[in-house]
Amino acid sequence: MAEGKGKRGAKAQETRRRIIEAAGALFVEQGYGATKLQEIADRAGVAVQTIYFVFRNKPTLLKELVDVAIAGDDDPVPTMDRPWFAEVTSAPTAGSALTALVSGTRGTLERVAAIAEMVSAAAATDPEIRGLWPDETDPRYEVLSTAARSLTGKPGAHPALPADEAADILYAVLSPELFLVLTRDRAWPPAKWQRWAHDTLRAQLLAPDGP
């Protein structure tokens, strides 16, 4: 009995994953408003009724897509409780914290940058989409502000840089918009973006090497 339930649970998770992947691809390709649930169902290889059963409606599917893209999986674990972010806060020096932060952020941006652009475009014309994220606090800034407070308190941080200014710098350099400009529009490989972001932030956030 338990084995049967386990197989059904795994099948349900696989169906959910296929729907989310299909939705993400189509929303980015065509735009949220232009994409029909039937198109998502066809690409995912499921009946459209299955999408309604699992997600209830299109906005809920979008929110689930964003949550999974940010996290990298469907486990209900916030970014600041993820292992990669723990490496940032537990790093012994500002330099090692910065390396962990840029590396972890690259992984997130590779999944979420294009989706964030699509959501922003959809929210500009659809109040229902804006209502999916009613909290006025920007979660990305909250994550980077926490990283900045941790980094600026470690050995090797720039001695004259306050945490709030460091957070603003991180927010700008590690933005999805700039990531897309360089990796999509200018065709930089993500590894090149990572090196550039790290070098740019090192010059701004870390103590000068020399007198």
mmCIF file with all atom_site columns, C-alpha atoms in Angstrom:
data_model
loop_
_atom_site.group_PDB
_atom_site.id
_atom_site.type_symbol
_atom_site.label_atom_id
_atom_site.label_alt_id
_atom_site.label_comp_id
_atom_site.label_asym_id
_atom_site.label_entity_id
_atom_site.label_seq_id
_atom_site.pdbx_PDB_ins_code
_atom_site.Cartn_x
_atom_site.Cartn_y
_atom_site.Cartn_z
_atom_site.occupancy
_atom_site.B_iso_or_equiv
_atom_site.pdbx_formal_charge
_atom_site.auth_seq_id
_atom_site.auth_comp_id
_atom_site.auth_asym_id
_atom_site.auth_atom_id
_atom_site.pdbx_PDB_model_num
ATOM 1   C CA . MET A 1 1   ? 0.000  0.000  0.000   1.00 0.00 ? 1   MET A CA 1
ATOM 2   C CA . ALA A 1 2   ? 2.745  2.443  1.000   1.00 0.00 ? 2   ALA A CA 1
ATOM 3   C CA . GLU A 1 3   ? 4.670  1.623  -2.175  1.00 0.00 ? 3   GLU A CA 1
ATOM 4   C CA . GLY A 1 4   ? 1.594  2.368  -4.286  1.00 0.00 ? 4   GLY A CA 1
ATOM 5   C CA . LYS A 1 5   ? 1.104  5.719  -2.582  1.00 0.00 ? 5   LYS A CA 1
ATOM 6   C CA . GLY A 1 6   ? 4.752  6.510  -3.134  1.00 0.00 ? 6   GLY A CA 1
ATOM 7   C CA . LYS A 1 7   ? 4.487  5.798  -6.860  1.00 0.00 ? 7   LYS A CA 1
ATOM 8   C CA . ARG A 1 8   ? 1.343  7.913  -7.150  1.00 0.00 ? 8   ARG A CA 1
ATOM 9   C CA . GLY A 1 9   ? 3.050  10.744 -5.276  1.00 0.00 ? 9   GLY A CA 1
ATOM 10  C CA . ALA A 1 10  ? 6.094  10.576 -7.531  1.00 0.00 ? 10  ALA A CA 1
ATOM 11  C CA . LYS A 1 11  ? 3.860  10.574 -10.623 1.00 0.00 ? 11  LYS A CA 1
ATOM 12  C CA . ALA A 1 12  ? 1.951  13.596 -9.327  1.00 0.00 ? 12  ALA A CA 1
ATOM 13  C CA . GLN A 1 13  ? 5.208  15.452 -8.688  1.00 0.00 ? 13  GLN A CA 1
ATOM 14  C CA . GLU A 1 14  ? 6.445  14.622 -12.175 1.00 0.00 ? 14  GLU A CA 1
ATOM 15  C CA . THR A 1 15  ? 3.171  15.887 -13.689 1.00 0.00 ? 15  THR A CA 1
ATOM 16  C CA . ARG A 1 16  ? 3.436  19.085 -11.658 1.00 0.00 ? 16  ARG A CA 1
ATOM 17  C CA . ARG A 1 17  ? 7.039  19.574 -12.815 1.00 0.00 ? 17  ARG A CA 1
ATOM 18  C CA . ARG A 1 18  ? 6.125  19.102 -16.490 1.00 0.00 ? 18  ARG A CA 1
ATOM 19  C CA . ILE A 1 19  ? 3.295  21.626 -16.233 1.00 0.00 ? 19  ILE A CA 1
ATOM 20  C CA . ILE A 1 20  ? 5.511  24.209 -14.558 1.00 0.00 ? 20  ILE A CA 1
ATOM 21  C CA . GLU A 1 21  ? 8.297  23.727 -17.114 1.00 0.00 ? 21  GLU A CA 1
ATOM 22  C CA . ALA A 1 22  ? 5.845  24.017 -20.014 1.00 0.00 ? 22  ALA A CA 1
ATOM 23  C CA . ALA A 1 23  ? 4.259  27.125 -18.515 1.00 0.00 ? 23  ALA A CA 1
ATOM 24  C CA . GLY A 1 24  ? 7.641  28.757 -17.960 1.00 0.00 ? 24  GLY A CA 1
ATOM 25  C CA . ALA A 1 25  ? 8.764  28.148 -21.532 1.00 0.00 ? 25  ALA A CA 1
ATOM 26  C CA . LEU A 1 26  ? 5.515  29.376 -23.091 1.00 0.00 ? 26  LEU A CA 1
ATOM 27  C CA . PHE A 1 27  ? 5.093  32.396 -20.827 1.00 0.00 ? 27  PHE A CA 1
ATOM 28  C CA . VAL A 1 28  ? 8.607  33.565 -21.723 1.00 0.00 ? 28  VAL A CA 1
ATOM 29  C CA . GLU A 1 29  ? 8.206  32.782 -25.442 1.00 0.00 ? 29  GLU A CA 1
ATOM 30  C CA . GLN A 1 30  ? 4.723  34.232 -25.955 1.00 0.00 ? 30  GLN A CA 1
ATOM 31  C CA . GLY A 1 31  ? 3.971  36.358 -22.913 1.00 0.00 ? 31  GLY A CA 1
ATOM 32  C CA . TYR A 1 32  ? 1.694  35.507 -20.007 1.00 0.00 ? 32  TYR A CA 1
ATOM 33  C CA . GLY A 1 33  ? -1.465 37.038 -21.460 1.00 0.00 ? 33  GLY A CA 1
ATOM 34  C CA . ALA A 1 34  ? -1.085 35.418 -24.878 1.00 0.00 ? 34  ALA A CA 1
ATOM 35  C CA . THR A 1 35  ? -0.541 31.904 -23.525 1.00 0.00 ? 35  THR A CA 1
ATOM 36  C CA . LYS A 1 36  ? -3.577 29.638 -23.199 1.00 0.00 ? 36  LYS A CA 1
ATOM 37  C CA . LEU A 1 37  ? -3.808 26.885 -20.630 1.00 0.00 ? 37  LEU A CA 1
ATOM 38  C CA . GLN A 1 38  ? -4.589 24.442 -23.436 1.00 0.00 ? 38  GLN A CA 1
ATOM 39  C CA . GLU A 1 39  ? -1.207 25.244 -24.996 1.00 0.00 ? 39  GLU A CA 1
ATOM 40  C CA . ILE A 1 40  ? 0.505  24.539 -21.675 1.00 0.00 ? 40  ILE A CA 1
ATOM 41  C CA . ALA A 1 41  ? -1.404 21.276 -21.349 1.00 0.00 ? 41  ALA A CA 1
ATOM 42  C CA . ASP A 1 42  ? -0.429 20.216 -24.871 1.00 0.00 ? 42  ASP A CA 1
ATOM 43  C CA . ARG A 1 43  ? 3.261  20.924 -24.261 1.00 0.00 ? 43  ARG A CA 1
ATOM 44  C CA . ALA A 1 44  ? 3.214  19.186 -20.878 1.00 0.00 ? 44  ALA A CA 1
ATOM 45  C CA . GLY A 1 45  ? 1.365  16.174 -22.273 1.00 0.00 ? 45  GLY A CA 1
ATOM 46  C CA . VAL A 1 46  ? -1.581 16.421 -19.872 1.00 0.00 ? 46  VAL A CA 1
ATOM 47  C CA . ALA A 1 47  ? -5.271 17.244 -20.053 1.00 0.00 ? 47  ALA A CA 1
ATOM 48  C CA . VAL A 1 48  ? -6.150 20.877 -19.417 1.00 0.00 ? 48  VAL A CA 1
ATOM 49  C CA . GLN A 1 49  ? -8.389 19.678 -16.578 1.00 0.00 ? 49  GLN A CA 1
ATOM 50  C CA . THR A 1 50  ? -5.258 18.417 -14.859 1.00 0.00 ? 50  THR A CA 1
ATOM 51  C CA . ILE A 1 51  ? -3.880 21.964 -14.743 1.00 0.00 ? 51  ILE A CA 1
ATOM 52  C CA . TYR A 1 52  ? -7.103 23.199 -13.160 1.00 0.00 ? 52  TYR A CA 1
ATOM 53  C CA . PHE A 1 53  ? -7.013 20.345 -10.646 1.00 0.00 ? 53  PHE A CA 1
ATOM 54  C CA . VAL A 1 54  ? -3.378 20.929 -9.645  1.00 0.00 ? 54  VAL A CA 1
ATOM 55  C CA . PHE A 1 55  ? -3.159 24.736 -9.798  1.00 0.00 ? 55  PHE A CA 1
ATOM 56  C CA . ARG A 1 56  ? -6.820 25.921 -9.890  1.00 0.00 ? 56  ARG A CA 1
ATOM 57  C CA . ASN A 1 57  ? -6.152 28.751 -12.351 1.00 0.00 ? 57  ASN A CA 1
ATOM 58  C CA . LYS A 1 58  ? -3.559 30.507 -14.502 1.00 0.00 ? 58  LYS A CA 1
ATOM 59  C CA . PRO A 1 59  ? -2.405 33.142 -11.939 1.00 0.00 ? 59  PRO A CA 1
ATOM 60  C CA . THR A 1 60  ? -1.782 30.455 -9.321  1.00 0.00 ? 60  THR A CA 1
ATOM 61  C CA . LEU A 1 61  ? 0.263  28.510 -11.874 1.00 0.00 ? 61  LEU A CA 1
ATOM 62  C CA . LEU A 1 62  ? 2.314  31.647 -12.551 1.00 0.00 ? 62  LEU A CA 1
ATOM 63  C CA . LYS A 1 63  ? 3.007  32.193 -8.858  1.00 0.00 ? 63  LYS A CA 1
ATOM 64  C CA . GLU A 1 64  ? 4.081  28.569 -8.441  1.00 0.00 ? 64  GLU A CA 1
ATOM 65  C CA . LEU A 1 65  ? 6.360  28.923 -11.462 1.00 0.00 ? 65  LEU A CA 1
ATOM 66  C CA . VAL A 1 66  ? 8.047  31.992 -9.961  1.00 0.00 ? 66  VAL A CA 1
ATOM 67  C CA . ASP A 1 67  ? 8.472  30.328 -6.559  1.00 0.00 ? 67  ASP A CA 1
ATOM 68  C CA . VAL A 1 68  ? 10.044 27.216 -8.094  1.00 0.00 ? 68  VAL A CA 1
ATOM 69  C CA . ALA A 1 69  ? 12.302 29.281 -10.378 1.00 0.00 ? 69  ALA A CA 1
ATOM 70  C CA . ILE A 1 70  ? 13.639 31.299 -7.444  1.00 0.00 ? 70  ILE A CA 1
ATOM 71  C CA . ALA A 1 71  ? 14.214 28.272 -5.224  1.00 0.00 ? 71  ALA A CA 1
ATOM 72  C CA . GLY A 1 72  ? 15.345 25.797 -7.870  1.00 0.00 ? 72  GLY A CA 1
ATOM 73  C CA . ASP A 1 73  ? 12.881 23.180 -6.621  1.00 0.00 ? 73  ASP A CA 1
ATOM 74  C CA . ASP A 1 74  ? 9.405  22.946 -5.138  1.00 0.00 ? 74  ASP A CA 1
ATOM 75  C CA . ASP A 1 75  ? 10.503 22.509 -1.534  1.00 0.00 ? 75  ASP A CA 1
ATOM 76  C CA . PRO A 1 76  ? 8.968  25.229 0.671   1.00 0.00 ? 76  PRO A CA 1
ATOM 77  C CA . VAL A 1 77  ? 12.360 26.540 1.839   1.00 0.00 ? 77  VAL A CA 1
ATOM 78  C CA . PRO A 1 78  ? 13.010 30.317 1.660   1.00 0.00 ? 78  PRO A CA 1
ATOM 79  C CA . THR A 1 79  ? 16.142 31.573 -0.079  1.00 0.00 ? 79  THR A CA 1
ATOM 80  C CA . MET A 1 80  ? 17.757 32.688 3.175   1.00 0.00 ? 80  MET A CA 1
ATOM 81  C CA . ASP A 1 81  ? 17.397 29.144 4.545   1.00 0.00 ? 81  ASP A CA 1
ATOM 82  C CA . ARG A 1 82  ? 19.023 27.568 1.509   1.00 0.00 ? 82  ARG A CA 1
ATOM 83  C CA . PRO A 1 83  ? 22.500 25.973 1.811   1.00 0.00 ? 83  PRO A CA 1
ATOM 84  C CA . TRP A 1 84  ? 24.081 28.354 -0.723  1.00 0.00 ? 84  TRP A CA 1
ATOM 85  C CA . PHE A 1 85  ? 22.939 31.383 1.262   1.00 0.00 ? 85  PHE A CA 1
ATOM 86  C CA . ALA A 1 86  ? 24.182 29.812 4.493   1.00 0.00 ? 86  ALA A CA 1
ATOM 87  C CA . GLU A 1 87  ? 27.617 29.719 2.833   1.00 0.00 ? 87  GLU A CA 1
ATOM 88  C CA . VAL A 1 88  ? 27.396 33.497 2.431   1.00 0.00 ? 88  VAL A CA 1
ATOM 89  C CA . THR A 1 89  ? 26.521 34.236 6.039   1.00 0.00 ? 89  THR A CA 1
ATOM 90  C CA . SER A 1 90  ? 28.891 31.650 7.537   1.00 0.00 ? 90  SER A CA 1
ATOM 91  C CA . ALA A 1 91  ? 31.893 32.552 5.354   1.00 0.00 ? 91  ALA A CA 1
ATOM 92  C CA . PRO A 1 92  ? 34.912 33.602 7.461   1.00 0.00 ? 92  PRO A CA 1
ATOM 93  C CA . THR A 1 93  ? 35.824 36.624 5.327   1.00 0.00 ? 93  THR A CA 1
ATOM 94  C CA . ALA A 1 94  ? 34.077 39.217 3.192   1.00 0.00 ? 94  ALA A CA 1
ATOM 95  C CA . GLY A 1 95  ? 35.904 37.888 0.130   1.00 0.00 ? 95  GLY A CA 1
ATOM 96  C CA . SER A 1 96  ? 34.681 34.324 0.561   1.00 0.00 ? 96  SER A CA 1
ATOM 97  C CA . ALA A 1 97  ? 31.176 35.589 1.335   1.00 0.00 ? 97  ALA A CA 1
ATOM 98  C CA . LEU A 1 98  ? 31.167 37.585 -1.903  1.00 0.00 ? 98  LEU A CA 1
ATOM 99  C CA . THR A 1 99  ? 32.325 34.567 -3.911  1.00 0.00 ? 99  THR A CA 1
ATOM 100 C CA . ALA A 1 100 ? 29.512 32.440 -2.460  1.00 0.00 ? 100 ALA A CA 1
ATOM 101 C CA . LEU A 1 101 ? 26.933 35.174 -3.026  1.00 0.00 ? 101 LEU A CA 1
ATOM 102 C CA . VAL A 1 102 ? 27.793 35.771 -6.687  1.00 0.00 ? 102 VAL A CA 1
ATOM 103 C CA . SER A 1 103 ? 27.922 32.042 -7.399  1.00 0.00 ? 103 SER A CA 1
ATOM 104 C CA . GLY A 1 104 ? 24.567 31.390 -5.739  1.00 0.00 ? 104 GLY A CA 1
ATOM 105 C CA . THR A 1 105 ? 22.973 34.387 -7.395  1.00 0.00 ? 105 THR A CA 1
ATOM 106 C CA . ARG A 1 106 ? 24.126 33.245 -10.826 1.00 0.00 ? 106 ARG A CA 1
ATOM 107 C CA . GLY A 1 107 ? 22.280 29.967 -10.329 1.00 0.00 ? 107 GLY A CA 1
ATOM 108 C CA . THR A 1 108 ? 19.123 31.814 -9.339  1.00 0.00 ? 108 THR A CA 1
ATOM 109 C CA . LEU A 1 109 ? 19.317 34.325 -12.194 1.00 0.00 ? 109 LEU A CA 1
ATOM 110 C CA . GLU A 1 110 ? 19.840 31.624 -14.799 1.00 0.00 ? 110 GLU A CA 1
ATOM 111 C CA . ARG A 1 111 ? 16.453 30.231 -13.748 1.00 0.00 ? 111 ARG A CA 1
ATOM 112 C CA . VAL A 1 112 ? 14.520 33.375 -12.941 1.00 0.00 ? 112 VAL A CA 1
ATOM 113 C CA . ALA A 1 113 ? 15.784 36.403 -14.908 1.00 0.00 ? 113 ALA A CA 1
ATOM 114 C CA . ALA A 1 114 ? 13.673 35.877 -18.042 1.00 0.00 ? 114 ALA A CA 1
ATOM 115 C CA . ILE A 1 115 ? 10.678 34.882 -15.926 1.00 0.00 ? 115 ILE A CA 1
ATOM 116 C CA . ALA A 1 116 ? 11.014 38.046 -13.834 1.00 0.00 ? 116 ALA A CA 1
ATOM 117 C CA . GLU A 1 117 ? 10.982 40.141 -17.005 1.00 0.00 ? 117 GLU A CA 1
ATOM 118 C CA . MET A 1 118 ? 7.835  38.360 -18.197 1.00 0.00 ? 118 MET A CA 1
ATOM 119 C CA . VAL A 1 119 ? 6.092  38.829 -14.844 1.00 0.00 ? 119 VAL A CA 1
ATOM 120 C CA . SER A 1 120 ? 6.955  42.515 -14.805 1.00 0.00 ? 120 SER A CA 1
ATOM 121 C CA . ALA A 1 121 ? 5.431  42.960 -18.259 1.00 0.00 ? 121 ALA A CA 1
ATOM 122 C CA . ALA A 1 122 ? 2.298  41.035 -17.277 1.00 0.00 ? 122 ALA A CA 1
ATOM 123 C CA . ALA A 1 123 ? 1.857  42.939 -14.020 1.00 0.00 ? 123 ALA A CA 1
ATOM 124 C CA . ALA A 1 124 ? 2.000  46.262 -15.839 1.00 0.00 ? 124 ALA A CA 1
ATOM 125 C CA . THR A 1 125 ? -1.356 45.534 -17.482 1.00 0.00 ? 125 THR A CA 1
ATOM 126 C CA . ASP A 1 126 ? -2.971 42.915 -15.235 1.00 0.00 ? 126 ASP A CA 1
ATOM 127 C CA . PRO A 1 127 ? -4.022 43.918 -11.679 1.00 0.00 ? 127 PRO A CA 1
ATOM 128 C CA . GLU A 1 128 ? -4.609 40.262 -10.843 1.00 0.00 ? 128 GLU A CA 1
ATOM 129 C CA . ILE A 1 129 ? -0.916 39.544 -11.404 1.00 0.00 ? 129 ILE A CA 1
ATOM 130 C CA . ARG A 1 130 ? 0.125  42.503 -9.254  1.00 0.00 ? 130 ARG A CA 1
ATOM 131 C CA . GLY A 1 131 ? -2.100 41.106 -6.530  1.00 0.00 ? 131 GLY A CA 1
ATOM 132 C CA . LEU A 1 132 ? -0.155 37.842 -6.408  1.00 0.00 ? 132 LEU A CA 1
ATOM 133 C CA . TRP A 1 133 ? 2.660  39.633 -4.588  1.00 0.00 ? 133 TRP A CA 1
ATOM 134 C CA . PRO A 1 134 ? 0.870  42.174 -2.355  1.00 0.00 ? 134 PRO A CA 1
ATOM 135 C CA . ASP A 1 135 ? 3.706  42.601 0.145   1.00 0.00 ? 135 ASP A CA 1
ATOM 136 C CA . GLU A 1 136 ? 5.418  45.942 -0.377  1.00 0.00 ? 136 GLU A CA 1
ATOM 137 C CA . THR A 1 137 ? 8.770  44.476 0.680   1.00 0.00 ? 137 THR A CA 1
ATOM 138 C CA . ASP A 1 138 ? 10.931 43.460 -2.270  1.00 0.00 ? 138 ASP A CA 1
ATOM 139 C CA . PRO A 1 139 ? 12.067 39.911 -1.416  1.00 0.00 ? 139 PRO A CA 1
ATOM 140 C CA . ARG A 1 140 ? 15.173 40.210 -3.612  1.00 0.00 ? 140 ARG A CA 1
ATOM 141 C CA . TYR A 1 141 ? 16.265 43.344 -1.774  1.00 0.00 ? 141 TYR A CA 1
ATOM 142 C CA . GLU A 1 142 ? 15.562 41.662 1.552   1.00 0.00 ? 142 GLU A CA 1
ATOM 143 C CA . VAL A 1 143 ? 17.873 38.772 0.632   1.00 0.00 ? 143 VAL A CA 1
ATOM 144 C CA . LEU A 1 144 ? 20.633 41.054 -0.609  1.00 0.00 ? 144 LEU A CA 1
ATOM 145 C CA . SER A 1 145 ? 20.276 43.396 2.356   1.00 0.00 ? 145 SER A CA 1
ATOM 146 C CA . THR A 1 146 ? 20.794 40.442 4.688   1.00 0.00 ? 146 THR A CA 1
ATOM 147 C CA . ALA A 1 147 ? 23.840 39.400 2.657   1.00 0.00 ? 147 ALA A CA 1
ATOM 148 C CA . ALA A 1 148 ? 25.202 42.958 2.770   1.00 0.00 ? 148 ALA A CA 1
ATOM 149 C CA . ARG A 1 149 ? 24.861 43.200 6.557   1.00 0.00 ? 149 ARG A CA 1
ATOM 150 C CA . SER A 1 150 ? 26.692 39.915 6.936   1.00 0.00 ? 150 SER A CA 1
ATOM 151 C CA . LEU A 1 151 ? 29.412 40.737 4.412   1.00 0.00 ? 151 LEU A CA 1
ATOM 152 C CA . THR A 1 152 ? 30.201 44.227 5.734   1.00 0.00 ? 152 THR A CA 1
ATOM 153 C CA . GLY A 1 153 ? 30.722 42.804 9.214   1.00 0.00 ? 153 GLY A CA 1
ATOM 154 C CA . LYS A 1 154 ? 33.393 40.346 8.111   1.00 0.00 ? 154 LYS A CA 1
ATOM 155 C CA . PRO A 1 155 ? 37.185 40.785 7.887   1.00 0.00 ? 155 PRO A CA 1
ATOM 156 C CA . GLY A 1 156 ? 38.209 42.193 4.524   1.00 0.00 ? 156 GLY A CA 1
ATOM 157 C CA . ALA A 1 157 ? 35.116 44.341 3.951   1.00 0.00 ? 157 ALA A CA 1
ATOM 158 C CA . HIS A 1 158 ? 35.580 47.940 2.855   1.00 0.00 ? 158 HIS A CA 1
ATOM 159 C CA . PRO A 1 159 ? 35.885 49.826 6.156   1.00 0.00 ? 159 PRO A CA 1
ATOM 160 C CA . ALA A 1 160 ? 34.017 52.947 4.994   1.00 0.00 ? 160 ALA A CA 1
ATOM 161 C CA . LEU A 1 161 ? 31.077 51.229 3.282   1.00 0.00 ? 161 LEU A CA 1
ATOM 162 C CA . PRO A 1 162 ? 27.797 51.084 5.248   1.00 0.00 ? 162 PRO A CA 1
ATOM 163 C CA . ALA A 1 163 ? 25.617 47.998 4.921   1.00 0.00 ? 163 ALA A CA 1
ATOM 164 C CA . ASP A 1 164 ? 22.706 49.853 3.325   1.00 0.00 ? 164 ASP A CA 1
ATOM 165 C CA . GLU A 1 165 ? 24.919 51.210 0.554   1.00 0.00 ? 165 GLU A CA 1
ATOM 166 C CA . ALA A 1 166 ? 26.436 47.766 0.028   1.00 0.00 ? 166 ALA A CA 1
ATOM 167 C CA . ALA A 1 167 ? 22.908 46.371 -0.299  1.00 0.00 ? 167 ALA A CA 1
ATOM 168 C CA . ASP A 1 168 ? 22.068 48.951 -2.966  1.00 0.00 ? 168 ASP A CA 1
ATOM 169 C CA . ILE A 1 169 ? 25.213 48.069 -4.930  1.00 0.00 ? 169 ILE A CA 1
ATOM 170 C CA . LEU A 1 170 ? 24.428 44.356 -4.735  1.00 0.00 ? 170 LEU A CA 1
ATOM 171 C CA . TYR A 1 171 ? 20.828 45.028 -5.771  1.00 0.00 ? 171 TYR A CA 1
ATOM 172 C CA . ALA A 1 172 ? 21.990 46.869 -8.908  1.00 0.00 ? 172 ALA A CA 1
ATOM 173 C CA . VAL A 1 173 ? 24.880 44.667 -10.051 1.00 0.00 ? 173 VAL A CA 1
ATOM 174 C CA . LEU A 1 174 ? 23.098 41.370 -9.353  1.00 0.00 ? 174 LEU A CA 1
ATOM 175 C CA . SER A 1 175 ? 19.815 42.451 -10.932 1.00 0.00 ? 175 SER A CA 1
ATOM 176 C CA . PRO A 1 176 ? 17.895 40.228 -13.370 1.00 0.00 ? 176 PRO A CA 1
ATOM 177 C CA . GLU A 1 177 ? 17.727 43.145 -15.803 1.00 0.00 ? 177 GLU A CA 1
ATOM 178 C CA . LEU A 1 178 ? 21.504 43.547 -16.028 1.00 0.00 ? 178 LEU A CA 1
ATOM 179 C CA . PHE A 1 179 ? 21.980 39.782 -16.150 1.00 0.00 ? 179 PHE A CA 1
ATOM 180 C CA . LEU A 1 180 ? 19.723 39.630 -19.230 1.00 0.00 ? 180 LEU A CA 1
ATOM 181 C CA . VAL A 1 181 ? 21.435 42.591 -20.889 1.00 0.00 ? 181 VAL A CA 1
ATOM 182 C CA . LEU A 1 182 ? 24.788 40.823 -20.722 1.00 0.00 ? 182 LEU A CA 1
ATOM 183 C CA . THR A 1 183 ? 23.899 37.126 -21.063 1.00 0.00 ? 183 THR A CA 1
ATOM 184 C CA . ARG A 1 184 ? 20.998 37.379 -23.502 1.00 0.00 ? 184 ARG A CA 1
ATOM 185 C CA . ASP A 1 185 ? 21.368 40.662 -25.369 1.00 0.00 ? 185 ASP A CA 1
ATOM 186 C CA . ARG A 1 186 ? 25.190 40.658 -25.488 1.00 0.00 ? 186 ARG A CA 1
ATOM 187 C CA . ALA A 1 187 ? 25.515 36.844 -25.497 1.00 0.00 ? 187 ALA A CA 1
ATOM 188 C CA . TRP A 1 188 ? 27.916 36.611 -22.562 1.00 0.00 ? 188 TRP A CA 1
ATOM 189 C CA . PRO A 1 189 ? 28.248 33.082 -21.162 1.00 0.00 ? 189 PRO A CA 1
ATOM 190 C CA . PRO A 1 190 ? 26.973 32.994 -17.553 1.00 0.00 ? 190 PRO A CA 1
ATOM 191 C CA . ALA A 1 191 ? 30.496 32.188 -16.367 1.00 0.00 ? 191 ALA A CA 1
ATOM 192 C CA . LYS A 1 192 ? 31.744 35.452 -17.902 1.00 0.00 ? 192 LYS A CA 1
ATOM 193 C CA . TRP A 1 193 ? 28.922 37.360 -16.179 1.00 0.00 ? 193 TRP A CA 1
ATOM 194 C CA . GLN A 1 194 ? 29.908 35.708 -12.887 1.00 0.00 ? 194 GLN A CA 1
ATOM 195 C CA . ARG A 1 195 ? 33.547 36.789 -13.227 1.00 0.00 ? 195 ARG A CA 1
ATOM 196 C CA . TRP A 1 196 ? 32.524 40.327 -14.178 1.00 0.00 ? 196 TRP A CA 1
ATOM 197 C CA . ALA A 1 197 ? 30.021 40.645 -11.334 1.00 0.00 ? 197 ALA A CA 1
ATOM 198 C CA . HIS A 1 198 ? 32.521 39.322 -8.812  1.00 0.00 ? 198 HIS A CA 1
ATOM 199 C CA . ASP A 1 199 ? 35.308 41.644 -9.981  1.00 0.00 ? 199 ASP A CA 1
ATOM 200 C CA . THR A 1 200 ? 32.967 44.649 -10.060 1.00 0.00 ? 200 THR A CA 1
ATOM 201 C CA . LEU A 1 201 ? 31.637 43.977 -6.587  1.00 0.00 ? 201 LEU A CA 1
ATOM 202 C CA . ARG A 1 202 ? 35.065 43.173 -5.172  1.00 0.00 ? 202 ARG A CA 1
ATOM 203 C CA . ALA A 1 203 ? 36.248 46.659 -6.151  1.00 0.00 ? 203 ALA A CA 1
ATOM 204 C CA . GLN A 1 204 ? 33.216 48.226 -4.474  1.00 0.00 ? 204 GLN A CA 1
ATOM 205 C CA . LEU A 1 205 ? 32.685 46.104 -1.364  1.00 0.00 ? 205 LEU A CA 1
ATOM 206 C CA . LEU A 1 206 ? 36.080 44.813 -0.259  1.00 0.00 ? 206 LEU A CA 1
ATOM 207 C CA . ALA A 1 207 ? 38.973 46.642 1.372   1.00 0.00 ? 207 ALA A CA 1
ATOM 208 C CA . PRO A 1 208 ? 41.656 47.894 -1.032  1.00 0.00 ? 208 PRO A CA 1
ATOM 209 C CA . ASP A 1 209 ? 44.604 45.527 -1.344  1.00 0.00 ? 209 ASP A CA 1
ATOM 210 C CA . GLY A 1 210 ? 47.213 48.232 -1.009  1.00 0.00 ? 210 GLY A CA 1
ATOM 211 C CA . PRO A 1 211 ? 47.699 51.477 0.899   1.00 0.00 ? 211 PRO A CA 1
#
